[in-house]
Short mmCIF file of C-alpha atoms in Angstrom, two decimals:
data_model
loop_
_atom_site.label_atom_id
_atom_site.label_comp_id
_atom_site.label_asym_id
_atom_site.label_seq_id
_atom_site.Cartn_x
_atom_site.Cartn_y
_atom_site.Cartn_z
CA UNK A 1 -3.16 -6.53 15.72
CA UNK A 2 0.80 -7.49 14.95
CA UNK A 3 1.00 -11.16 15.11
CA UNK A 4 4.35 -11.28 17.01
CA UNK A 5 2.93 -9.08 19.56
CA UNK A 6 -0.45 -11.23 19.79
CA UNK A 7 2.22 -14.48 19.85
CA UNK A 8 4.11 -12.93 23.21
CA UNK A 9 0.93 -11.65 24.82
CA UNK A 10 -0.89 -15.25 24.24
CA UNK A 11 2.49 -17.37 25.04
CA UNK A 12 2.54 -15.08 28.55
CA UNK A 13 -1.47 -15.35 29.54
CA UNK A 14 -0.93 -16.45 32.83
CA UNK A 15 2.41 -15.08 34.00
CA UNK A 16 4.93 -12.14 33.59
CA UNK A 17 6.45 -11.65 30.23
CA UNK A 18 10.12 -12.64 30.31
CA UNK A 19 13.06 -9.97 29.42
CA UNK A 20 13.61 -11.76 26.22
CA UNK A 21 9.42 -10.78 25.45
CA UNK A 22 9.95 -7.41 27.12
CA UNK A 23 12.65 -6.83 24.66
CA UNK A 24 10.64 -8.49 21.73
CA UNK A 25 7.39 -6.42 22.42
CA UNK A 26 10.08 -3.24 22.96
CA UNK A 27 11.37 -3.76 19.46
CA UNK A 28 7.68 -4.45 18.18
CA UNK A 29 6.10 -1.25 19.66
CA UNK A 30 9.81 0.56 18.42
CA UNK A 31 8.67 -0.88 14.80
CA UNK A 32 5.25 -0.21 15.25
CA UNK A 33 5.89 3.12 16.24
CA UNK A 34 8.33 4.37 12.84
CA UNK A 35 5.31 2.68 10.79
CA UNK A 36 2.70 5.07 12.56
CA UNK A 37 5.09 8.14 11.78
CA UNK A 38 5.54 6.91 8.21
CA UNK A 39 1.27 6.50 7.72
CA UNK A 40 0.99 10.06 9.21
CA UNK A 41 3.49 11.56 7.11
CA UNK A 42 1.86 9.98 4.18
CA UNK A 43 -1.87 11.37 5.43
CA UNK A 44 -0.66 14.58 5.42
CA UNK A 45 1.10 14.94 2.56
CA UNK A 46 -1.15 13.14 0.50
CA UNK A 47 -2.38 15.80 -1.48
CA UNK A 48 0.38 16.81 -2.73
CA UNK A 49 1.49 13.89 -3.39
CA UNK A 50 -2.14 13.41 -6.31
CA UNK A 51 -1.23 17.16 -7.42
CA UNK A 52 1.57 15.38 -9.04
CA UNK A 53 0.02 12.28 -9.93
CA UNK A 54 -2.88 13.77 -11.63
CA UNK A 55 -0.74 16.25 -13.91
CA UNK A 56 1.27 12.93 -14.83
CA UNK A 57 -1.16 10.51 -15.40
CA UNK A 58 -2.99 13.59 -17.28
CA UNK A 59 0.01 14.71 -19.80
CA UNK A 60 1.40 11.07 -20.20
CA UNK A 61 -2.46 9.90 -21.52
CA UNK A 62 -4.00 12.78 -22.64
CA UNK A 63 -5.73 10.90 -25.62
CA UNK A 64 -7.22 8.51 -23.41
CA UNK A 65 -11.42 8.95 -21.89
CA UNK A 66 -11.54 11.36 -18.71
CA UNK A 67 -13.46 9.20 -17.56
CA UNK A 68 -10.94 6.25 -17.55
CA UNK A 69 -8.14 8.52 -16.29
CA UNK A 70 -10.02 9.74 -13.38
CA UNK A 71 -10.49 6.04 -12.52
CA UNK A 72 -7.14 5.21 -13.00
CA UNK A 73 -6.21 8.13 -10.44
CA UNK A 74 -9.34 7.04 -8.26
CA UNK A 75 -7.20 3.25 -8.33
CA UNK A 76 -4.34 5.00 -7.41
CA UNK A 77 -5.78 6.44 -4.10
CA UNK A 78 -6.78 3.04 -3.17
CA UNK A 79 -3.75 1.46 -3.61
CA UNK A 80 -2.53 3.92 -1.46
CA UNK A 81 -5.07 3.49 1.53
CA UNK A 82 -4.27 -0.13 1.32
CA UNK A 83 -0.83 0.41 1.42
CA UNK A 84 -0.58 2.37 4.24
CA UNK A 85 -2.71 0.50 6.28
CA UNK A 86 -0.97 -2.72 5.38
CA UNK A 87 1.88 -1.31 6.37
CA UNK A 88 0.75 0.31 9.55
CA UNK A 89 -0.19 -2.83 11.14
CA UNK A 90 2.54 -5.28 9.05
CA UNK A 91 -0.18 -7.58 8.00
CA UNK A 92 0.24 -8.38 4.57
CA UNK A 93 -2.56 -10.96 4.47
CA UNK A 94 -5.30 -8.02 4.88
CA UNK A 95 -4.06 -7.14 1.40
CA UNK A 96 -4.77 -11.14 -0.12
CA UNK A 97 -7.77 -11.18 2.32
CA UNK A 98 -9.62 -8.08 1.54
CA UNK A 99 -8.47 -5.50 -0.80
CA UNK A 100 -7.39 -7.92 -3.52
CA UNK A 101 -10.72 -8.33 -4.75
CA UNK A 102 -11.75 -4.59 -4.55
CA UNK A 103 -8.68 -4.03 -6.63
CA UNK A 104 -9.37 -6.13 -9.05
CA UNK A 105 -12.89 -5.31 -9.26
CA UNK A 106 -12.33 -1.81 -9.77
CA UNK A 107 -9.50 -2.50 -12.26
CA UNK A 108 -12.34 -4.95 -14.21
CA UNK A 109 -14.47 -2.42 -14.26
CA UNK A 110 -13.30 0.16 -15.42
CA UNK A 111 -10.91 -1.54 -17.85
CA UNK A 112 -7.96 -0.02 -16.22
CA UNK A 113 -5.51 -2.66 -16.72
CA UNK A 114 -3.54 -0.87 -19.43
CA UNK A 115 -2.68 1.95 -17.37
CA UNK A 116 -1.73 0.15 -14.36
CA UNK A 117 1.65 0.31 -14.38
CA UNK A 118 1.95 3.56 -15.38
CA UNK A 119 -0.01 4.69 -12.27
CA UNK A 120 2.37 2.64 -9.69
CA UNK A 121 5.33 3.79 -11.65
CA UNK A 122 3.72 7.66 -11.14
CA UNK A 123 2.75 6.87 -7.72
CA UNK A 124 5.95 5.04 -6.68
CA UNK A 125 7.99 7.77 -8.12
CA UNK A 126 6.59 10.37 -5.32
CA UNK A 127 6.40 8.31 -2.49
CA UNK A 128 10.18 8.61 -2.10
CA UNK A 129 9.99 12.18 -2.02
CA UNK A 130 6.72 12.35 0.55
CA UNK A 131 8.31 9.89 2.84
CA UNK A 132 12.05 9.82 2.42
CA UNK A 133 14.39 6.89 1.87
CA UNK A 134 13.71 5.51 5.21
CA UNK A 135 9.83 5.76 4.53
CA UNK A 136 9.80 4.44 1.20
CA UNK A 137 12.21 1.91 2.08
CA UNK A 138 9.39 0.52 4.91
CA UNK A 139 6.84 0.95 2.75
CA UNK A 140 9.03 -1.15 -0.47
CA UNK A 141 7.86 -4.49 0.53
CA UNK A 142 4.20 -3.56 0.53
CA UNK A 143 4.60 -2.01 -2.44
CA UNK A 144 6.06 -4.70 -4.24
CA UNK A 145 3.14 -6.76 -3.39
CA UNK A 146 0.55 -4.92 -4.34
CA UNK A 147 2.71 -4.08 -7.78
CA UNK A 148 2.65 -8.06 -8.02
CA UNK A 149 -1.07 -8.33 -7.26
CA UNK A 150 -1.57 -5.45 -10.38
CA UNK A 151 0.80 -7.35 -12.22
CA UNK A 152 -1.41 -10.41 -12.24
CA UNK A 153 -4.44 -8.67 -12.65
CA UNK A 154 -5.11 -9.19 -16.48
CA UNK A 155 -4.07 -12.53 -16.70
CA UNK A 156 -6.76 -13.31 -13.54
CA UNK A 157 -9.19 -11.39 -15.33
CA UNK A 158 -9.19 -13.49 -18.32
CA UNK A 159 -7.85 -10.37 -20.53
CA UNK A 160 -4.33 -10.29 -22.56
CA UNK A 161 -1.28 -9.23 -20.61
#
C-alpha cells in the first residue's frame, strides 16, 4: 500500500482523521485513482504497443541471433510489468527490492546488455502514444529509474559499458 496513505491511517488509529488527512487521503485516492486509469490503459493496449516493438527491434537488428532478439523483446515486457506496477502503487522501492535482480539476471543471461537501450528507446518511444502526454508524463519518473537501473547493468555485471 501507498506509504502516505499507510502514514495518515497509522497517525489516526485511535481517533477521526482530521480535514487536513481527509483532504490528504482525498488527494491520495485522486492520485491513486489517474495511476489505475493509466495501468489499465496500458493493459489494454499492450499489444499493440509489442506489434511495434517487435517490427523495430526486428528491422533495427536483423543480423543479430533470434534467439537473443526474442529475449531482448521478452526484457522488454518485463520492464513493462514492473513499470506499471511500480507506478500503480508509487512505490519505487519494489523496483530496488525485487525486480532489480530479475532484471539483471535476465539481462546476464542472455547477454542482452548491448541491446538495452535500444529496447527502452523502442519501448519509450510508444508509450507516449498508448498513454498520452499525461500518461507518459506519470509514468516518466519510473521510467527513468528503471532506464538508470539498465544503465548500470553492465558495469554491475562485471562486463564493458
Amino acid at each position: 500500500m501507498n506509504a502516505k496513505l499507510n502514514l495518515i491511517l497509522a497517525q489516526a488509529e485511535n481517533r477521526y482523521l482530521t480535514a487536513s488527512e481527509i483532504q490528504q487521503l482525498r488527494q491520495t485516492l485522486t492520485h491513486w485513482r489517474l495511476r489505475l486509469e493509466i495501468y489499465e490503459r496500458l493493459r489494454e493496449r499492450e499489444l499493440g504497443l509489442w506489434e511495434i516493438v517487435a517490427r523495430q527491434i526486428h528491422t533495427r537488428f536483423a543480423n543479430i541471433d533470434p534467439d537473443q532478439r526474442d529475449q531482448a523483446l521478452a526484457l522488454s515486457q518485463l520492464l513493462l510489468h514492473i513499470l506499471g506496477k511500480v507506478m500503480l502503487f508509487d512505490y519505487p522501492q519494489n523496483l530496488a527490492e525485487q525486480e532489480f535482480s530479475w532484471i539483471l539476471a535476465r539481462v546476464r543471461v542472455y547477454q542482452l546488455d548491448s541491446l538495452v537501450g535500444s529496447v527502452m528507446t523502442a519501448v519509450h518511444g510508444q508509450l507516449g502514444m498508448v498513454l498520452g502526454t499525461q500518461g507518459l508524463a506519470t509514468l516518466e519518473p519510473y521510467f527513468q529509474q528503471i532506464t538508470g537501473v539498465m544503465n548500470q547493468a553492465p558495469a554491475l555485471m562485471g562486463l564493458a559499458a
